[in-house]
Amino acid sequence: MSAPTAAERPGIGRLSAMTAILAGEWLKLRSLRATRVILGVVAAAVLAVAALAWHVANLWDGLPPDQRGHLRVAELDLVVSLPVQLCMAVLGVLAVTSEYGTGMIRASLVAVPQRRALLAAKAAVVAAVALVVGLAALFGTFFAGKLILGDRPVAGYGAPLSDRLPMLFASALSVLVFAVVGLGVAAVARSALGVSSVVVALVYVLPMIAINLPKPWSDRVYSLLLPALPGQLAESGYAGIPYTGILPPPGALAVLVAYLALPLGAAIVLIHRRDV
Amino acid sequence: MRANPLRGNVVRVIEVLGLTKRYGRVTAVDDLTFTVRPGQVTGFLGPNGSGKSTTMRVLLGLATPTGGDALINGRDYRTVRRPLHEVGALLDANHVHGGRRAATHLACLARGNGIGQARVTAVLDQVGLADVARDRVAGFSLGMRQRLGIAAALLGDPGVLVFDEPVNGLDPEGVRWIRELMRSLAAEGRTVLLSSHLMSEVALTADRLVVVGRGRLIADTTVTELTRRGSLEEAYLSLTAESVAHRAVAPAERGRR
């Protein structure tokens, strides 16, 4: 046993220290069984939406031509984006609660006492995974839909890909934001308990409340909520989602960034201060 | 003997200086001062709830002191980058994610410090877990978890080692193995701080003793010195008599009351 002692070791730069911390956090995330389960659920959601497309295609073909115009189906990538957003929010939550729930956080912080760097690395890894998964699921759904529906002008597939690109990227960005919100809220709360309710509140409860506010407040409040932001960012309002189009794209982007930055910022301040 | 960069000038590798830690109105550690030197095993002894674990948590940057300092190699632990090369610690063997395999758990900690897979394999071998390296930790006994925790502490081949109650849950063979490991680590010139609430265990392993009760220093002595007062057990119990919150009345005394 003769590893170099502290004095003999070459100085460790901030960058190489951060690279190592990122490598550790990446291994932690991919060695959780829950991560594989969550990715499986995302794949299942894409397959389910593809099955929906197949059903719609059959329906279309069975309808007399004069009734086909009445067939209304939500955009398939919109349908898939909700389960993908939720799955990645859960991934963000798990990246944190898997450490606090087991006490592993103490071993982790003994190995890496630079707490803010550790949490930033965790957030970076989760954000990267969520973005890749979001892009894969949304584009996968889009192309599967195109393949199955062919040139039937339903479910938003009458238009070419170029019309749809801004929305696909905006939705993928929102998947990333959901993941980091989940991570940030979990790191502030430090337990799975209550975290899920915050996420459910953001996705379901707040929009419900917003919709029932008197006008024009319902529009104004709803436009600030997570589900309304991708559409406003891409400037392509969905048929299925009301009250969008209040914020211009830069405004929508700013609000999206605020959703990402506020819980994560609070978590980074708190992890530095609190005992574990 | 291991090359010690601090040899010749500073021999106080672990320094606890006027350390106080309060949780609300409860004082867990109360103006505690002691130092730990290299080349020997220092036993950190005290009844349950005497502030041993809190002191170790402050030492390792997990808790912020209310007052005073806890330094390793003259520095605040939270300022050290890749600290596993300098300090190894086992605080609680159950602080692991049961879903990970033993080797993966160690690799997660190793990667963050730039330590490679070869070292993970080597420490698993050293603690006798090579055969279960690919098993999930959830199936491990407490004794196996203690060994895994010790493996984690050894990852960076550190000069300073801190162990909180490492013999809990170990069978007699495991207890003896730990004792010999501690002694060999100290013989290599490393600094070893070992906490326990069992005098009998520490007496067999440690050279020096730091005894605490209710967060305060009771004695900073050597095992040899303490033995001069008669039975170690008696010496320890009389030292800590004032600082134990609950103690059963001995059968012999009961009749007299």
Coordinates of C-alpha atoms in Angstrom, one line a residue:
Chain A
M1 CA 0.0 0.0 0.0
S2 CA 1.9 3.0 -1.2
A3 CA -0.4 5.4 -3.0
P4 CA 1.1 8.9 -3.1
T5 CA 0.2 11.0 -0.1
A6 CA -1.6 14.3 -0.3
A7 CA 1.6 16.3 -0.6
E8 CA 3.0 14.2 -3.4
R9 CA -0.2 14.2 -5.4
P10 CA -0.2 16.7 -8.3
G11 CA -2.6 19.6 -7.7
I12 CA -6.2 18.7 -8.6
G13 CA -7.8 21.4 -10.8
R14 CA -11.4 22.4 -10.4
L15 CA -12.2 21.0 -13.9
S16 CA -10.7 17.5 -13.4
A17 CA -12.3 17.4 -9.9
M18 CA -15.6 18.2 -11.6
T19 CA -15.1 15.6 -14.3
A20 CA -14.5 12.9 -11.7
I21 CA -17.6 14.0 -9.7
L22 CA -19.7 13.8 -12.9
A23 CA -18.4 10.3 -13.7
G24 CA -19.4 9.2 -10.2
E25 CA -22.9 10.7 -10.4
W26 CA -23.4 9.1 -13.9
L27 CA -22.5 5.7 -12.5
K28 CA -24.8 6.2 -9.5
L29 CA -27.8 7.1 -11.8
R30 CA -27.3 4.2 -14.2
S31 CA -26.7 1.6 -11.5
L32 CA -30.1 2.3 -10.0
R33 CA -32.7 -0.4 -10.9
A34 CA -35.4 2.3 -10.8
T35 CA -33.7 4.1 -13.7
R36 CA -34.2 1.1 -15.9
V37 CA -37.8 0.7 -14.8
I38 CA -38.4 4.4 -15.6
L39 CA -36.9 4.1 -19.1
G40 CA -39.0 1.0 -19.6
V41 CA -42.1 3.1 -18.8
V42 CA -41.1 5.7 -21.3
A43 CA -40.6 3.1 -24.0
A44 CA -44.0 1.6 -23.1
A45 CA -45.6 5.1 -23.4
V46 CA -44.2 5.5 -26.9
L47 CA -45.4 2.1 -27.9
A48 CA -48.9 2.8 -26.5
V49 CA -49.1 6.0 -28.5
A50 CA -48.0 4.1 -31.6
A51 CA -50.8 1.7 -30.9
L52 CA -53.2 4.7 -30.7
A53 CA -51.9 5.8 -34.1
W54 CA -52.6 2.4 -35.5
H55 CA -56.1 2.5 -34.1
V56 CA -56.7 6.0 -35.5
A57 CA -55.4 4.8 -38.9
N58 CA -57.9 1.9 -38.9
L59 CA -60.7 4.2 -37.8
W60 CA -59.9 6.6 -40.6
D61 CA -59.9 3.9 -43.2
G62 CA -63.2 2.6 -41.9
L63 CA -65.0 5.9 -42.1
P64 CA -66.9 7.0 -45.2
P65 CA -64.8 9.8 -46.9
D66 CA -67.4 12.6 -46.0
Q67 CA -67.1 11.8 -42.3
R68 CA -63.3 11.7 -42.1
G69 CA -63.1 15.4 -41.6
H70 CA -64.8 15.1 -38.2
L71 CA -62.2 12.7 -36.8
R72 CA -60.4 14.6 -34.1
V73 CA -57.2 13.2 -32.5
A74 CA -54.7 15.1 -30.3
E75 CA -51.2 15.5 -31.6
L76 CA -49.4 12.2 -30.8
D77 CA -46.2 13.9 -29.5
L78 CA -48.4 16.0 -27.2
V79 CA -50.0 12.8 -25.9
V80 CA -46.6 11.2 -25.2
S81 CA -45.0 14.3 -23.7
L82 CA -47.0 14.1 -20.4
P83 CA -45.9 10.6 -19.3
V84 CA -42.4 11.3 -20.4
Q85 CA -42.3 14.6 -18.4
L86 CA -43.7 12.8 -15.4
C87 CA -41.2 9.9 -15.8
M88 CA -38.2 12.2 -15.9
A89 CA -39.5 14.2 -13.0
V90 CA -39.6 10.9 -11.0
L91 CA -36.0 10.2 -12.2
G92 CA -34.9 13.6 -10.9
V93 CA -36.6 12.9 -7.5
L94 CA -35.1 9.4 -7.3
A95 CA -31.6 10.6 -8.1
V96 CA -31.8 12.5 -4.8
T97 CA -34.1 10.4 -2.6
S98 CA -32.1 7.2 -3.4
E99 CA -29.3 8.9 -1.4
Y100 CA -31.2 10.6 1.4
G101 CA -33.5 7.7 1.9
T102 CA -30.7 5.2 2.4
G103 CA -28.1 7.3 4.2
M104 CA -25.8 6.9 1.1
I105 CA -25.7 10.7 1.0
R106 CA -23.3 10.6 4.0
A107 CA -20.9 8.3 2.3
S108 CA -21.2 10.4 -0.9
L109 CA -20.4 13.6 1.0
V110 CA -17.5 12.1 2.8
A111 CA -16.2 11.1 -0.7
V112 CA -17.1 14.5 -2.2
P113 CA -17.4 17.2 0.5
Q114 CA -17.9 19.9 -2.2
R115 CA -21.6 19.7 -1.8
R116 CA -22.6 22.3 -4.3
A117 CA -20.5 20.7 -6.9
L118 CA -21.9 17.3 -6.1
L119 CA -25.5 18.6 -6.5
A120 CA -24.7 20.5 -9.7
A121 CA -23.1 17.3 -11.1
K122 CA -26.2 15.3 -10.1
A123 CA -28.4 17.9 -11.8
A124 CA -26.3 17.9 -15.0
V125 CA -26.4 14.1 -15.3
V126 CA -30.2 14.0 -14.7
A127 CA -30.7 16.9 -17.2
A128 CA -28.6 15.3 -19.9
V129 CA -30.4 12.0 -19.5
A130 CA -33.8 13.7 -19.5
L131 CA -33.0 15.7 -22.6
V132 CA -31.8 12.6 -24.5
V133 CA -34.8 10.6 -23.4
G134 CA -37.2 13.4 -24.2
L135 CA -35.8 13.9 -27.7
A136 CA -35.8 10.1 -28.4
A137 CA -39.4 9.7 -27.1
L138 CA -40.8 12.7 -28.9
F139 CA -39.0 12.2 -32.2
G140 CA -39.6 8.4 -31.9
T141 CA -43.3 9.1 -31.5
F142 CA -43.4 11.6 -34.3
F143 CA -41.8 9.3 -36.8
A144 CA -43.7 6.2 -35.6
G145 CA -46.9 8.3 -36.1
K146 CA -45.8 9.4 -39.6
L147 CA -45.0 5.8 -40.5
I148 CA -48.3 4.4 -39.3
L149 CA -50.6 7.2 -40.4
G150 CA -48.9 7.8 -43.7
D151 CA -50.6 10.7 -45.5
R152 CA -53.9 10.6 -43.5
P153 CA -54.3 14.2 -42.3
V154 CA -55.2 13.4 -38.7
A155 CA -53.4 14.0 -35.3
G156 CA -51.4 16.8 -36.7
Y157 CA -49.7 14.7 -39.3
G158 CA -50.9 16.5 -42.3
A159 CA -48.1 19.0 -41.9
P160 CA -44.4 18.4 -42.7
L161 CA -41.7 17.7 -40.1
S162 CA -40.3 21.3 -40.4
D163 CA -43.6 22.7 -39.0
R164 CA -43.4 20.4 -36.1
L165 CA -39.7 20.7 -35.2
P166 CA -40.0 23.8 -32.9
M167 CA -42.7 22.1 -30.9
L168 CA -40.7 18.8 -30.6
F169 CA -37.6 20.7 -29.4
A170 CA -39.7 22.8 -27.0
S171 CA -41.3 19.7 -25.5
A172 CA -38.0 18.0 -25.1
L173 CA -36.7 21.0 -23.3
S174 CA -39.7 20.9 -21.0
V175 CA -38.9 17.2 -20.2
L176 CA -35.5 18.4 -19.1
V177 CA -37.1 21.1 -16.9
F178 CA -39.4 18.6 -15.3
A179 CA -36.5 16.4 -14.4
V180 CA -34.5 19.2 -12.8
V181 CA -37.6 20.5 -11.0
G182 CA -38.1 17.0 -9.5
L183 CA -34.4 16.9 -8.5
G184 CA -34.5 20.4 -7.0
V185 CA -37.7 19.9 -5.0
A186 CA -36.5 16.6 -3.7
A187 CA -33.2 18.0 -2.6
V188 CA -35.0 20.8 -0.7
A189 CA -37.5 18.4 0.8
R190 CA -34.9 15.6 1.2
S191 CA -37.5 12.8 1.1
A192 CA -39.8 11.2 -1.4
L193 CA -42.7 12.1 0.9
G194 CA -44.3 15.3 -0.3
V195 CA -42.1 15.6 -3.4
S196 CA -44.5 13.7 -5.6
S197 CA -47.4 15.9 -4.4
V198 CA -45.4 19.0 -5.5
V199 CA -44.9 17.5 -8.9
V200 CA -48.6 16.5 -9.2
A201 CA -49.6 20.0 -8.1
L202 CA -47.4 21.5 -10.8
V203 CA -48.8 19.3 -13.5
Y204 CA -52.5 18.8 -12.6
V205 CA -53.7 20.8 -9.6
L206 CA -52.4 24.3 -10.5
P207 CA -53.6 24.1 -14.1
M208 CA -57.1 23.0 -12.8
I209 CA -57.2 26.0 -10.4
A210 CA -55.9 28.3 -13.1
I211 CA -58.6 27.2 -15.6
N212 CA -61.3 28.0 -13.1
L213 CA -60.2 31.5 -12.3
P214 CA -62.3 34.4 -13.7
K215 CA -61.1 35.8 -17.0
P216 CA -58.7 37.3 -17.9
W217 CA -56.8 35.8 -14.9
S218 CA -57.3 32.3 -15.9
D219 CA -55.4 32.9 -19.2
R220 CA -52.7 34.9 -17.5
V221 CA -52.0 32.4 -14.8
Y222 CA -52.3 29.4 -17.0
S223 CA -49.8 30.8 -19.4
L224 CA -47.2 30.7 -16.7
L225 CA -47.7 27.1 -15.8
L226 CA -45.4 24.3 -17.0
P227 CA -47.9 22.5 -19.3
A228 CA -48.6 25.8 -21.3
L229 CA -44.9 26.7 -21.8
P230 CA -43.7 24.4 -24.6
G231 CA -46.6 25.5 -26.9
Q232 CA -45.9 29.2 -26.2
L233 CA -42.1 28.6 -26.7
A234 CA -42.7 27.0 -30.1
E235 CA -45.5 29.4 -31.0
S236 CA -47.7 26.5 -32.1
G237 CA -50.8 26.4 -29.9
Y238 CA -52.3 23.0 -29.4
A239 CA -55.9 22.3 -30.1
G240 CA -56.1 20.4 -26.9
I241 CA -54.6 23.0 -24.6
P242 CA -56.4 26.3 -24.0
Y243 CA -55.1 29.7 -22.9
T244 CA -51.7 29.5 -24.7
G245 CA -50.2 32.2 -26.7
I246 CA -50.1 34.9 -24.1
L247 CA -46.3 34.8 -23.6
P248 CA -44.0 35.4 -26.6
P249 CA -41.3 32.7 -27.1
P250 CA -38.6 34.6 -25.2
G251 CA -41.0 35.1 -22.3
A252 CA -41.9 31.4 -22.3
L253 CA -38.3 30.5 -22.3
A254 CA -37.6 32.8 -19.4
V255 CA -40.4 31.3 -17.3
L256 CA -39.2 27.8 -18.2
V257 CA -35.7 28.7 -17.1
A258 CA -37.1 30.1 -13.8
Y259 CA -38.9 26.8 -13.2
L260 CA -35.5 25.0 -13.6
A261 CA -33.4 27.6 -11.6
L262 CA -35.5 28.3 -8.6
P263 CA -35.8 24.9 -6.9
L264 CA -32.3 23.9 -8.0
G265 CA -30.9 27.2 -6.7
A266 CA -32.7 26.8 -3.4
A267 CA -31.4 23.2 -3.2
I268 CA -27.8 24.3 -3.9
V269 CA -28.0 27.0 -1.2
L270 CA -29.5 24.6 1.3
I271 CA -27.2 21.6 0.7
H272 CA -24.3 23.9 1.5
R273 CA -25.8 25.0 4.8
R274 CA -27.6 22.0 6.3
D275 CA -26.1 19.2 8.3
V276 CA -26.7 15.7 7.0
Chain B
M1 CA 7.1 3.1 7.8
R2 CA 4.9 5.1 5.6
A3 CA 6.2 8.4 4.4
N4 CA 4.4 11.1 6.2
P5 CA 4.5 14.6 4.6
L6 CA 4.0 16.2 8.0
R7 CA 6.6 14.2 9.8
G8 CA 9.1 16.2 11.8
N9 CA 6.9 19.2 12.4
V10 CA 3.3 18.4 13.0
V11 CA 2.3 15.1 14.5
R12 CA -1.3 16.1 15.4
V13 CA -3.0 14.7 12.3
I14 CA -6.5 15.0 13.8
E15 CA -7.1 18.1 15.9
V16 CA -10.4 18.7 17.7
L17 CA -10.1 22.2 19.3
G18 CA -12.8 23.5 21.6
L19 CA -15.4 21.8 19.6
T20 CA -19.0 22.5 20.5
K21 CA -22.1 21.2 18.6
R22 CA -25.6 22.0 19.7
Y23 CA -28.9 20.8 18.2
G24 CA -31.5 23.2 19.5
R25 CA -31.1 23.1 23.3
V26 CA -29.3 19.8 23.3
T27 CA -25.5 20.0 23.5
A28 CA -24.1 17.0 21.8
V29 CA -20.4 18.0 22.0
D30 CA -19.3 20.5 24.7
D31 CA -15.9 22.3 24.3
L32 CA -14.1 19.1 23.4
T33 CA -10.4 19.2 22.7
F34 CA -8.1 16.3 21.8
T35 CA -5.6 15.4 19.1
V36 CA -4.8 12.1 17.4
R37 CA -1.3 11.2 16.2
P38 CA -0.1 9.0 13.4
G39 CA 1.4 5.5 13.9
Q40 CA -1.1 4.4 16.6
V41 CA -4.7 3.4 17.1
T42 CA -6.6 5.9 19.2
G43 CA -9.7 4.6 20.8
F44 CA -12.5 7.1 21.1
L45 CA -14.5 5.8 24.0
G46 CA -17.7 6.8 25.6
P47 CA -21.2 5.6 26.5
N48 CA -24.0 5.8 23.9
G49 CA -25.0 9.4 23.3
S50 CA -21.7 10.8 24.5
G51 CA -21.0 12.7 21.3
K52 CA -18.6 10.4 19.6
S53 CA -20.5 10.1 16.3
T54 CA -21.3 13.8 16.3
T55 CA -17.6 14.6 16.7
M56 CA -16.8 12.3 13.8
R57 CA -19.5 13.8 11.6
V58 CA -18.2 17.3 12.3
L59 CA -14.6 16.0 11.6
L60 CA -15.8 14.7 8.2
G61 CA -17.7 17.9 7.2
L62 CA -21.2 16.4 7.5
A63 CA -22.2 18.7 10.4
T64 CA -21.2 22.3 11.0
P65 CA -19.8 23.0 14.4
T66 CA -21.5 25.5 16.7
G67 CA -18.1 26.5 18.0
G68 CA -14.5 25.5 17.8
D69 CA -12.7 23.5 15.0
A70 CA -12.2 19.9 13.9
L71 CA -9.3 19.6 11.5
I72 CA -7.6 16.8 9.6
N73 CA -4.0 17.5 8.4
G74 CA -4.6 21.1 9.5
R75 CA -7.5 21.7 7.2
D76 CA -11.3 21.9 7.2
Y77 CA -12.5 18.6 5.6
R78 CA -14.9 20.4 3.3
T79 CA -12.0 22.2 1.5
V80 CA -10.2 19.0 0.5
R81 CA -10.7 17.9 -3.1
R82 CA -10.7 14.1 -3.7
P83 CA -10.4 13.6 0.1
L84 CA -10.5 9.7 -0.1
H85 CA -6.7 9.9 -0.9
E86 CA -6.1 11.5 2.5
V87 CA -9.0 10.3 4.7
G88 CA -11.0 7.1 4.8
A89 CA -14.1 6.8 7.0
L90 CA -16.7 4.3 8.0
L91 CA -19.5 6.1 9.9
D92 CA -22.5 3.7 9.5
A93 CA -22.3 0.5 7.5
N94 CA -26.0 0.8 6.6
H95 CA -25.4 4.0 4.6
V96 CA -25.5 2.2 1.3
H97 CA -28.1 1.7 -1.4
G98 CA -29.2 -1.9 -1.2
G99 CA -30.0 -2.1 -4.9
R100 CA -26.4 -1.7 -6.0
R101 CA -23.9 -4.5 -6.2
A102 CA -21.0 -4.3 -3.8
A103 CA -18.4 -3.5 -6.5
T104 CA -20.7 -0.8 -8.0
H105 CA -21.3 0.9 -4.7
L106 CA -17.5 1.2 -4.2
A107 CA -17.1 2.3 -7.8
C108 CA -19.6 5.1 -7.3
L109 CA -17.5 6.5 -4.5
A110 CA -14.2 5.8 -6.2
R111 CA -15.1 7.5 -9.5
G112 CA -15.8 10.8 -7.8
N113 CA -12.2 10.7 -6.5
G114 CA -10.6 9.6 -9.7
I115 CA -9.9 6.1 -8.4
G116 CA -10.0 3.3 -10.9
Q117 CA -11.7 -0.1 -11.0
A118 CA -8.5 -2.0 -10.1
R119 CA -8.4 -0.4 -6.7
V120 CA -12.1 -1.3 -6.2
T121 CA -11.2 -5.0 -6.8
A122 CA -8.2 -4.8 -4.6
V123 CA -10.0 -3.4 -1.5
L124 CA -12.9 -5.9 -2.0
D125 CA -10.2 -8.6 -1.9
Q126 CA -8.6 -7.1 1.1
V127 CA -11.7 -7.1 3.2
G128 CA -12.7 -10.6 2.1
L129 CA -15.7 -9.7 -0.1
A130 CA -14.2 -10.7 -3.5
D131 CA -16.7 -13.6 -3.8
V132 CA -19.7 -11.4 -3.3
A133 CA -18.5 -8.4 -5.3
R134 CA -21.3 -8.8 -7.9
D135 CA -24.1 -9.4 -5.2
R136 CA -26.5 -6.7 -4.3
V137 CA -25.8 -5.1 -0.9
A138 CA -29.5 -5.6 0.2
G139 CA -28.7 -9.2 0.8
F140 CA -25.6 -8.5 3.0
S141 CA -25.5 -9.1 6.7
L142 CA -24.4 -6.3 9.0
G143 CA -21.0 -7.9 9.3
M144 CA -20.6 -7.9 5.5
R145 CA -21.8 -4.3 5.4
Q146 CA -19.1 -3.4 7.9
R147 CA -16.5 -5.0 5.7
L148 CA -17.9 -3.1 2.7
G149 CA -17.7 0.2 4.7
I150 CA -14.1 -0.6 5.6
A151 CA -13.4 -1.3 1.9
A152 CA -14.8 2.1 1.0
A153 CA -12.6 3.7 3.7
L154 CA -9.5 2.0 2.2
L155 CA -10.3 3.0 -1.4
G156 CA -7.9 5.9 -1.7
D157 CA -5.1 4.3 0.4
P158 CA -5.5 7.2 2.9
G159 CA -3.1 8.1 5.7
V160 CA -6.0 8.9 8.1
L161 CA -8.7 6.5 9.0
V162 CA -11.8 7.1 11.0
F163 CA -14.1 4.3 12.1
D164 CA -17.3 4.7 14.1
E165 CA -18.2 1.4 15.9
P166 CA -16.9 -0.9 13.2
V167 CA -17.2 -4.1 15.2
N168 CA -21.0 -3.8 15.6
G169 CA -22.6 -6.9 14.0
L170 CA -19.4 -8.8 13.4
D171 CA -18.9 -12.3 14.5
P172 CA -15.8 -13.2 16.7
E173 CA -13.7 -14.0 13.7
G174 CA -14.7 -10.6 12.1
V175 CA -14.0 -8.7 15.4
R176 CA -10.5 -10.2 15.4
W177 CA -9.9 -9.4 11.8
I178 CA -10.8 -5.8 12.4
R179 CA -8.5 -5.6 15.4
E180 CA -5.6 -6.9 13.4
L181 CA -6.5 -4.6 10.4
M182 CA -6.5 -1.5 12.7
R183 CA -3.2 -2.5 14.2
S184 CA -1.6 -3.1 10.9
L185 CA -2.9 0.2 9.4
A186 CA -1.4 2.0 12.4
A187 CA 1.9 0.0 12.1
E188 CA 2.2 1.3 8.6
G189 CA 2.3 4.8 10.0
R190 CA -1.3 5.7 9.5
T191 CA -3.5 7.6 11.9
V192 CA -6.4 5.5 13.1
L193 CA -9.3 6.8 15.2
L194 CA -11.7 4.1 16.3
S195 CA -14.8 4.8 18.3
S196 CA -16.5 2.3 20.5
H197 CA -18.7 2.1 23.6
L198 CA -17.0 -1.1 24.7
M199 CA -13.9 -0.8 26.8
S200 CA -13.1 -4.4 26.4
E201 CA -12.9 -4.1 22.6
V202 CA -10.9 -0.8 22.5
A203 CA -8.4 -2.1 25.2
L204 CA -7.3 -4.9 22.8
T205 CA -6.9 -2.6 19.8
A206 CA -6.0 0.9 20.9
D207 CA -2.8 2.4 22.2
R208 CA -4.2 5.7 23.2
L209 CA -7.7 6.5 24.7
V210 CA -9.8 9.5 24.4
V211 CA -12.8 9.1 26.8
V212 CA -15.8 11.3 26.5
G213 CA -19.1 11.6 28.4
R214 CA -22.0 13.9 27.7
G215 CA -19.9 15.6 25.0
R216 CA -17.1 16.5 27.4
L217 CA -13.6 15.1 27.6
I218 CA -13.2 12.8 30.5
A219 CA -9.7 11.4 29.9
D220 CA -7.0 11.6 27.4
T221 CA -4.7 8.8 28.3
T222 CA -3.0 5.5 27.3
V223 CA -4.3 2.0 27.8
T224 CA -1.2 1.2 29.9
E225 CA -1.8 4.2 32.2
L226 CA -5.4 3.4 32.7
T227 CA -4.7 -0.3 33.5
R228 CA -2.6 0.9 36.5
R229 CA -5.8 1.9 38.2
G230 CA -6.9 -1.7 38.3
S231 CA -9.4 -3.4 36.0
L232 CA -10.0 -1.5 32.8
E233 CA -13.7 -2.1 33.0
E234 CA -13.9 -0.6 36.5
A235 CA -11.7 2.3 35.5
Y236 CA -13.9 3.1 32.5
L237 CA -17.2 2.7 34.4
S238 CA -15.9 5.0 37.2
L239 CA -14.7 7.5 34.7
T240 CA -18.1 7.7 32.9
A241 CA -20.3 7.2 36.0
E242 CA -21.2 10.8 36.1
S243 CA -22.1 11.1 32.4
V244 CA -24.5 8.2 31.8
A245 CA -28.1 9.2 31.7
H246 CA -29.6 5.8 32.5
R247 CA -27.8 3.1 34.3
A248 CA -29.3 0.0 35.9
V249 CA -28.7 -0.6 39.5
A250 CA -26.3 -3.5 40.0
P251 CA -27.8 -6.6 41.6
A252 CA -25.5 -6.3 44.6
E253 CA -26.5 -2.7 45.2
R254 CA -30.2 -3.3 44.9
G255 CA -30.5 -5.1 48.2
R256 CA -28.9 -2.2 50.0
R257 CA -31.3 0.4 48.8

